[in-house]
Backbone as JSON Lines, residues from 0, in Angstrom:
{"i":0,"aa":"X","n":[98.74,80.53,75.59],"ca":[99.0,81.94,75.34],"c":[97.85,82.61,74.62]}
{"i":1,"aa":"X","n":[96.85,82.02,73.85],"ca":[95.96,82.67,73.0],"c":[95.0,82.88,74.31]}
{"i":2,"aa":"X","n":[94.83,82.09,75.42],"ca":[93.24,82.4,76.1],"c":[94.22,83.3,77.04]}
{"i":3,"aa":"X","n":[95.24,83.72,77.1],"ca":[95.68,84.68,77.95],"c":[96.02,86.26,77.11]}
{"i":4,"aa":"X","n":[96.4,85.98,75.39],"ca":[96.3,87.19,74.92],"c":[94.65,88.04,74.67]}
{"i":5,"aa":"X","n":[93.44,86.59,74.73],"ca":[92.64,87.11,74.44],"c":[91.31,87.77,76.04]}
{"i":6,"aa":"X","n":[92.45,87.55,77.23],"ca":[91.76,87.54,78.52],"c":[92.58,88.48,78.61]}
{"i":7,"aa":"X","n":[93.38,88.98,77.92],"ca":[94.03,90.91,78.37],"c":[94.77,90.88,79.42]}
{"i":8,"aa":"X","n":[95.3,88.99,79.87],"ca":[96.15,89.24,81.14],"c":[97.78,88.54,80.39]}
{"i":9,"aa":"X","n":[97.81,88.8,79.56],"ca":[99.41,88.16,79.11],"c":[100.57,89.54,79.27]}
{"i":10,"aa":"X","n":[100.04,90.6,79.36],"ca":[101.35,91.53,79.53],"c":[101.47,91.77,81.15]}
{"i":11,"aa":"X","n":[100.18,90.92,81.87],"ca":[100.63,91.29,83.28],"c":[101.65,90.08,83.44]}
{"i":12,"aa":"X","n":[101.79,89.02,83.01],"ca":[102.48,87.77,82.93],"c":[104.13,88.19,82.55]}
{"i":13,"aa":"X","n":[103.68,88.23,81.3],"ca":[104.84,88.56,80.52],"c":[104.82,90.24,79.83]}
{"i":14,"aa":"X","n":[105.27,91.04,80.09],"ca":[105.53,92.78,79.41],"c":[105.75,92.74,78.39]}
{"i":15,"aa":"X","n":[106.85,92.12,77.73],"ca":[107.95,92.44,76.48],"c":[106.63,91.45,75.36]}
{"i":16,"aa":"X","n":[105.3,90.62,75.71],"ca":[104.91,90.26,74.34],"c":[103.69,91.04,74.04]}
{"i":17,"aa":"X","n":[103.6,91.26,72.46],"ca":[102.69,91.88,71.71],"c":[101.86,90.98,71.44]}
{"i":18,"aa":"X","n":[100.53,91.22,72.24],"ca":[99.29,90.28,71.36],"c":[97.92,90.8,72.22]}
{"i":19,"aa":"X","n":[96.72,90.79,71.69],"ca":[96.66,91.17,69.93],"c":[97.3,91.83,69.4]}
{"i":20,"aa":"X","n":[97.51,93.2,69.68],"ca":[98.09,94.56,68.9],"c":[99.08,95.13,70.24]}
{"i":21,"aa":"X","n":[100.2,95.61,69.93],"ca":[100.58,96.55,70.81],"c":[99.79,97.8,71.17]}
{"i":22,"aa":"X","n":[99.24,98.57,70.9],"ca":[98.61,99.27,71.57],"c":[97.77,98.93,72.64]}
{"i":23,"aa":"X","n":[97.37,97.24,73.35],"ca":[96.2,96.73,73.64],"c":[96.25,97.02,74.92]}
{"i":24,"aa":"X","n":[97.46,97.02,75.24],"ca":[98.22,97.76,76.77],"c":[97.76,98.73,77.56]}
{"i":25,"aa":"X","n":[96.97,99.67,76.63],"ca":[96.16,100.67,77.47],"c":[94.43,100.21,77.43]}
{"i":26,"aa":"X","n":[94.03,99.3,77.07],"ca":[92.44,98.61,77.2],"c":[92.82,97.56,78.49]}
{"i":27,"aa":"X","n":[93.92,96.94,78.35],"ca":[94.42,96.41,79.52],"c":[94.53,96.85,81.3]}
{"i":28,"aa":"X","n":[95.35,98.14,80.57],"ca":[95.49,98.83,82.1],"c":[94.09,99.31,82.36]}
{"i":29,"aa":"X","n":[92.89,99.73,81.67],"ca":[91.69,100.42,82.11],"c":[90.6,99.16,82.67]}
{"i":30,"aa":"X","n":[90.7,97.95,82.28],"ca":[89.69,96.77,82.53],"c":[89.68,96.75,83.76]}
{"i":31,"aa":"X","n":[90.58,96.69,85.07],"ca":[90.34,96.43,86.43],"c":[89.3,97.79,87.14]}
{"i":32,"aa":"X","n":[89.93,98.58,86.45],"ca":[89.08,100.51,86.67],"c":[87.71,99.74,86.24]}
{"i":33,"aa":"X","n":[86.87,99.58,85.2],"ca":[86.01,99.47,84.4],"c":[85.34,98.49,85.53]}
{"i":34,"aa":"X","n":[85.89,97.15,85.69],"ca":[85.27,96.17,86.34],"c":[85.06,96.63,87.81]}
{"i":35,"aa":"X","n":[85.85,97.31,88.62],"ca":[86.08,98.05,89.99],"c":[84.95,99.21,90.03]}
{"i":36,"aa":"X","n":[84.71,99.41,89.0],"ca":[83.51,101.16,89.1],"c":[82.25,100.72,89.67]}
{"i":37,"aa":"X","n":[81.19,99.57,89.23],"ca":[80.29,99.65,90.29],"c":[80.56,99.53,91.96]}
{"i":38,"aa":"X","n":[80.93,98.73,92.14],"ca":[81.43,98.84,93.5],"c":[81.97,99.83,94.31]}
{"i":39,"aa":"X","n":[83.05,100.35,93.88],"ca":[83.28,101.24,94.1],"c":[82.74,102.71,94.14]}
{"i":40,"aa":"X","n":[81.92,102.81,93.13],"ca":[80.48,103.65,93.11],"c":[79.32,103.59,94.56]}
{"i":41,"aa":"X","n":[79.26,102.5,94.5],"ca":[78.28,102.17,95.73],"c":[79.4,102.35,97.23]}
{"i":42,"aa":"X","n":[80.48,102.43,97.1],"ca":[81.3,102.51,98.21],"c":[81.03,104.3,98.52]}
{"i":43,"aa":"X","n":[81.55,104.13,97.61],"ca":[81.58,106.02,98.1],"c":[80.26,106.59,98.2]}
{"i":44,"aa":"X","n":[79.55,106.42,97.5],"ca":[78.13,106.88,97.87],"c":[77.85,106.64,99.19]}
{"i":45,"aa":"X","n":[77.91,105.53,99.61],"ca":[77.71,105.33,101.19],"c":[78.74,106.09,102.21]}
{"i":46,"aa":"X","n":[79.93,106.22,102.3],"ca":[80.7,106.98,102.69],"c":[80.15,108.47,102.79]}
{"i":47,"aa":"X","n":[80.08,108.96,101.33],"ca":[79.34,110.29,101.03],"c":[78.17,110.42,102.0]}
{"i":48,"aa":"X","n":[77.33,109.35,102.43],"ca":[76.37,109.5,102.65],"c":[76.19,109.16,104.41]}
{"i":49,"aa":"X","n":[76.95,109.11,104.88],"ca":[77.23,108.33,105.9],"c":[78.51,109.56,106.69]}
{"i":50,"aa":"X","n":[79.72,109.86,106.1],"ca":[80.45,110.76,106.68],"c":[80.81,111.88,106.26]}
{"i":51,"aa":"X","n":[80.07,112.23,104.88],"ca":[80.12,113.66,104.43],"c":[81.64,113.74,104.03]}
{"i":52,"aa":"X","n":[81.66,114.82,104.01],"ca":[82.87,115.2,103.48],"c":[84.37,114.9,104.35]}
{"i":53,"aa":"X","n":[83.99,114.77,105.51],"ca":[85.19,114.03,106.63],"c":[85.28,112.53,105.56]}
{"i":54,"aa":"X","n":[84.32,112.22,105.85],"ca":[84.45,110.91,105.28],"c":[84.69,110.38,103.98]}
{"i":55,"aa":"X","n":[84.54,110.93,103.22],"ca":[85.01,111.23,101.78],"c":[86.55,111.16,101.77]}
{"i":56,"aa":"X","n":[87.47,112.31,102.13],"ca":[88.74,112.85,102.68],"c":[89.26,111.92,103.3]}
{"i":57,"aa":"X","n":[89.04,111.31,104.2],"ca":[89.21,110.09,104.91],"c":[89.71,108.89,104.26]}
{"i":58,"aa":"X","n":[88.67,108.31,103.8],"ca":[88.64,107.46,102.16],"c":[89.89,107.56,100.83]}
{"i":59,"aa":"X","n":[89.52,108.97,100.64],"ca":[90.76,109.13,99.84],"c":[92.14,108.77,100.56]}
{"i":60,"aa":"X","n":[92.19,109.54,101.47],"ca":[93.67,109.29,102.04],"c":[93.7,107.51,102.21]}
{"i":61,"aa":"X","n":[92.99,106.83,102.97],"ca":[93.33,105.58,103.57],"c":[93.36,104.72,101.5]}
{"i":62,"aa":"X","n":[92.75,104.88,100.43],"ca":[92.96,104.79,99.51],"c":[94.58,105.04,98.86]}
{"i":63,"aa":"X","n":[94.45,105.8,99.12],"ca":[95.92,106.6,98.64],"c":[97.24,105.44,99.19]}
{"i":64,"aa":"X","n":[96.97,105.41,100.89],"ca":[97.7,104.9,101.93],"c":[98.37,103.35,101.54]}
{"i":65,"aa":"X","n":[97.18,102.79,100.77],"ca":[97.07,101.43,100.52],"c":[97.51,101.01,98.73]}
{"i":66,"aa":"X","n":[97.45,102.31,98.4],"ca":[97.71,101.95,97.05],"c":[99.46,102.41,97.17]}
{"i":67,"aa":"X","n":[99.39,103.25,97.61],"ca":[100.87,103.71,97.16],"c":[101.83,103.52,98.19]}
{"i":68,"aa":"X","n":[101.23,103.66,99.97],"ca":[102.29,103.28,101.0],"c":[103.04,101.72,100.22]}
{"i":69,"aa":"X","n":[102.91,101.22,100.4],"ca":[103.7,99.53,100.27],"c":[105.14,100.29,98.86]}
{"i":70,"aa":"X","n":[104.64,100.99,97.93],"ca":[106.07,101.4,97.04],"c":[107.07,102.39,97.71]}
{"i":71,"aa":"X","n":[106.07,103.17,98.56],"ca":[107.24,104.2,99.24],"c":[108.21,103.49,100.59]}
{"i":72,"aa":"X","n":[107.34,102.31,101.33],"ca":[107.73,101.52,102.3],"c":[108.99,100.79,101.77]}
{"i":73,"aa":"X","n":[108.87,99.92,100.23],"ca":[110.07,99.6,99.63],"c":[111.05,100.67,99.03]}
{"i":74,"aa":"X","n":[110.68,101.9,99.03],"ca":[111.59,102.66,98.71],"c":[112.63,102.99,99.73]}
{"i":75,"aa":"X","n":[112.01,102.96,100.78],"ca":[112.41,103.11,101.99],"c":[113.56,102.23,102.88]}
{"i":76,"aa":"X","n":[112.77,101.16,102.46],"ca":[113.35,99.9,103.3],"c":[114.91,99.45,102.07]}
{"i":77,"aa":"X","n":[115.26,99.96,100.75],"ca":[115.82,99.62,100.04],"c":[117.17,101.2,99.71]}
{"i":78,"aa":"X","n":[117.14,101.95,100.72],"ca":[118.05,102.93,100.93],"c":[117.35,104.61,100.27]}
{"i":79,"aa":"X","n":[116.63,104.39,99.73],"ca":[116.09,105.59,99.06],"c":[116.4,105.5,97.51]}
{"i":80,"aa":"X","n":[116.66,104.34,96.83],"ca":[117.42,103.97,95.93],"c":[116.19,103.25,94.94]}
């Protein structure tokens, strides 16, 4: 539990424990953003650069599609409930 409170992945494990600090929850949720930004930087730049603003728009949506279709698909598939 210590190399998992101190690797910022014990509340994806477990929610309900505090360690280090309760507040740590939001340095937590921002580390995958943080670690994801170069890449993702160089993604869109090429996009940008490659399909302009279609392609940009594009991106977002199929982004969007992939992050959030699969919760609305179980919302779906589970009565609207």
């Amino acid at each position: 539990t210590i190399l998992g409170c101190f690797g910022f992945v014990m509340h994806w494990i477990r929610p309900a424990t505090w360690c280090p600090a309760p507040p740590s929850w939001t340095i937590e949720a921002l580390i995958p953003g943080w670690l994801m930004y170069p890449f993702l930087r160089r993604v869109v730049e090429d996009v940008d650069r490659d399909g302009g603003l279609m392609g940009l728009t594009c991106f977002m949506l199929l982004l969007y599609a992939v992050s959030f279709g699969p919760l609305l698909i179980l919302y779906f598939w589970q009565g609207g409930h």
